[in-house]
Amino acid sequence: MRTTITIDDQLLARLKLRAARQHTTVSALIEDDVRMGELRRAQEGAPKGRFRLPTFGLGEPKPGVDVNDNATLLEFMERGE
């Protein structure tokens, strides 16, 4: 698609030099740079994947403590056993 953009003169001069060195067009460079920028932004916003939380083996619950009963757990913790 053809479009018009406004670009800084110094930036355009650098793009022209780069295009000449790489035997390509300024349009192709701009398209590639925009594509890479969009890809980077999409990756930054994407979830980073799964992660693992550390776990610690604390052994079995104390006898008589029902881990499904919040009141019993609170009482046990307040006693400091």
Short mmCIF file of C-alpha atoms in Angstrom, two decimals:
data_model
loop_
_atom_site.label_atom_id
_atom_site.label_comp_id
_atom_site.label_asym_id
_atom_site.label_seq_id
_atom_site.Cartn_x
_atom_site.Cartn_y
_atom_site.Cartn_z
CA MET A 1 0.00 0.00 0.00
CA ARG A 2 1.29 3.42 -0.82
CA THR A 3 1.33 6.05 1.93
CA THR A 4 3.03 9.33 2.78
CA ILE A 5 5.02 9.94 5.94
CA THR A 6 6.95 12.90 7.30
CA ILE A 7 10.49 11.99 8.34
CA ASP A 8 13.41 13.94 9.76
CA ASP A 9 15.95 14.97 7.08
CA GLN A 10 18.93 13.51 8.96
CA LEU A 11 17.13 10.23 9.51
CA LEU A 12 16.23 10.04 5.83
CA ALA A 13 19.86 10.68 4.88
CA ARG A 14 20.97 7.82 7.15
CA LEU A 15 18.32 5.55 5.67
CA LYS A 16 19.45 6.38 2.13
CA LEU A 17 23.06 5.50 3.02
CA ARG A 18 21.97 2.26 4.65
CA ALA A 19 19.78 1.38 1.67
CA ALA A 20 22.67 1.96 -0.73
CA ARG A 21 25.03 -0.19 1.38
CA GLN A 22 22.48 -3.00 1.57
CA HIS A 23 21.40 -2.71 -2.09
CA THR A 24 17.76 -2.16 -1.17
CA THR A 25 15.24 0.68 -1.06
CA VAL A 26 14.43 3.15 1.69
CA SER A 27 10.85 1.88 1.56
CA ALA A 28 12.00 -1.70 2.21
CA LEU A 29 14.13 -0.55 5.15
CA ILE A 30 11.27 1.42 6.68
CA GLU A 31 8.89 -1.52 6.24
CA ASP A 32 11.37 -3.94 7.85
CA ASP A 33 12.06 -1.55 10.75
CA VAL A 34 8.37 -1.00 11.42
CA ARG A 35 7.73 -4.76 11.25
CA MET A 36 10.56 -5.45 13.74
CA GLY A 37 9.27 -2.71 16.07
CA GLU A 38 5.76 -4.15 16.01
CA LEU A 39 7.08 -7.67 16.65
CA ARG A 40 9.14 -6.44 19.62
CA ARG A 41 6.16 -4.59 21.09
CA ALA A 42 3.95 -7.65 20.67
CA GLN A 43 6.53 -9.83 22.42
CA GLU A 44 6.91 -7.34 25.29
CA GLY A 45 3.17 -7.33 25.86
CA ALA A 46 2.75 -11.09 25.55
CA PRO A 47 2.78 -13.32 28.60
CA LYS A 48 6.29 -14.56 29.26
CA GLY A 49 5.21 -18.17 29.56
CA ARG A 50 4.90 -20.45 32.52
CA PHE A 51 6.91 -19.97 35.64
CA ARG A 52 7.40 -22.07 38.72
CA LEU A 53 7.00 -20.91 42.26
CA PRO A 54 9.43 -22.40 44.75
CA THR A 55 7.99 -25.02 47.07
CA PHE A 56 9.31 -26.19 50.40
CA GLY A 57 8.84 -29.56 52.03
CA LEU A 58 7.48 -28.79 55.49
CA GLY A 59 6.47 -32.32 56.35
CA GLU A 60 3.10 -33.62 57.44
CA PRO A 61 0.59 -31.57 59.46
CA LYS A 62 0.71 -31.99 63.24
CA PRO A 63 -1.66 -34.64 64.62
CA GLY A 64 -5.03 -33.19 65.55
CA VAL A 65 -4.72 -30.18 63.19
CA ASP A 66 -7.33 -30.12 60.45
CA VAL A 67 -5.81 -28.06 57.63
CA ASN A 68 -9.30 -27.65 56.16
CA ASP A 69 -10.54 -25.87 59.29
CA ASN A 70 -9.40 -22.22 59.42
CA ALA A 71 -10.39 -21.76 63.07
CA THR A 72 -8.31 -24.77 64.15
CA LEU A 73 -5.34 -23.58 62.11
CA LEU A 74 -5.55 -20.07 63.59
CA GLU A 75 -5.74 -21.46 67.11
CA PHE A 76 -2.74 -23.70 66.45
CA MET A 77 -0.68 -20.82 65.06
CA GLU A 78 -1.57 -18.52 67.94
CA ARG A 79 -0.35 -21.14 70.42
CA GLY A 80 3.01 -21.05 68.59
CA GLU A 81 3.49 -24.81 68.40
#
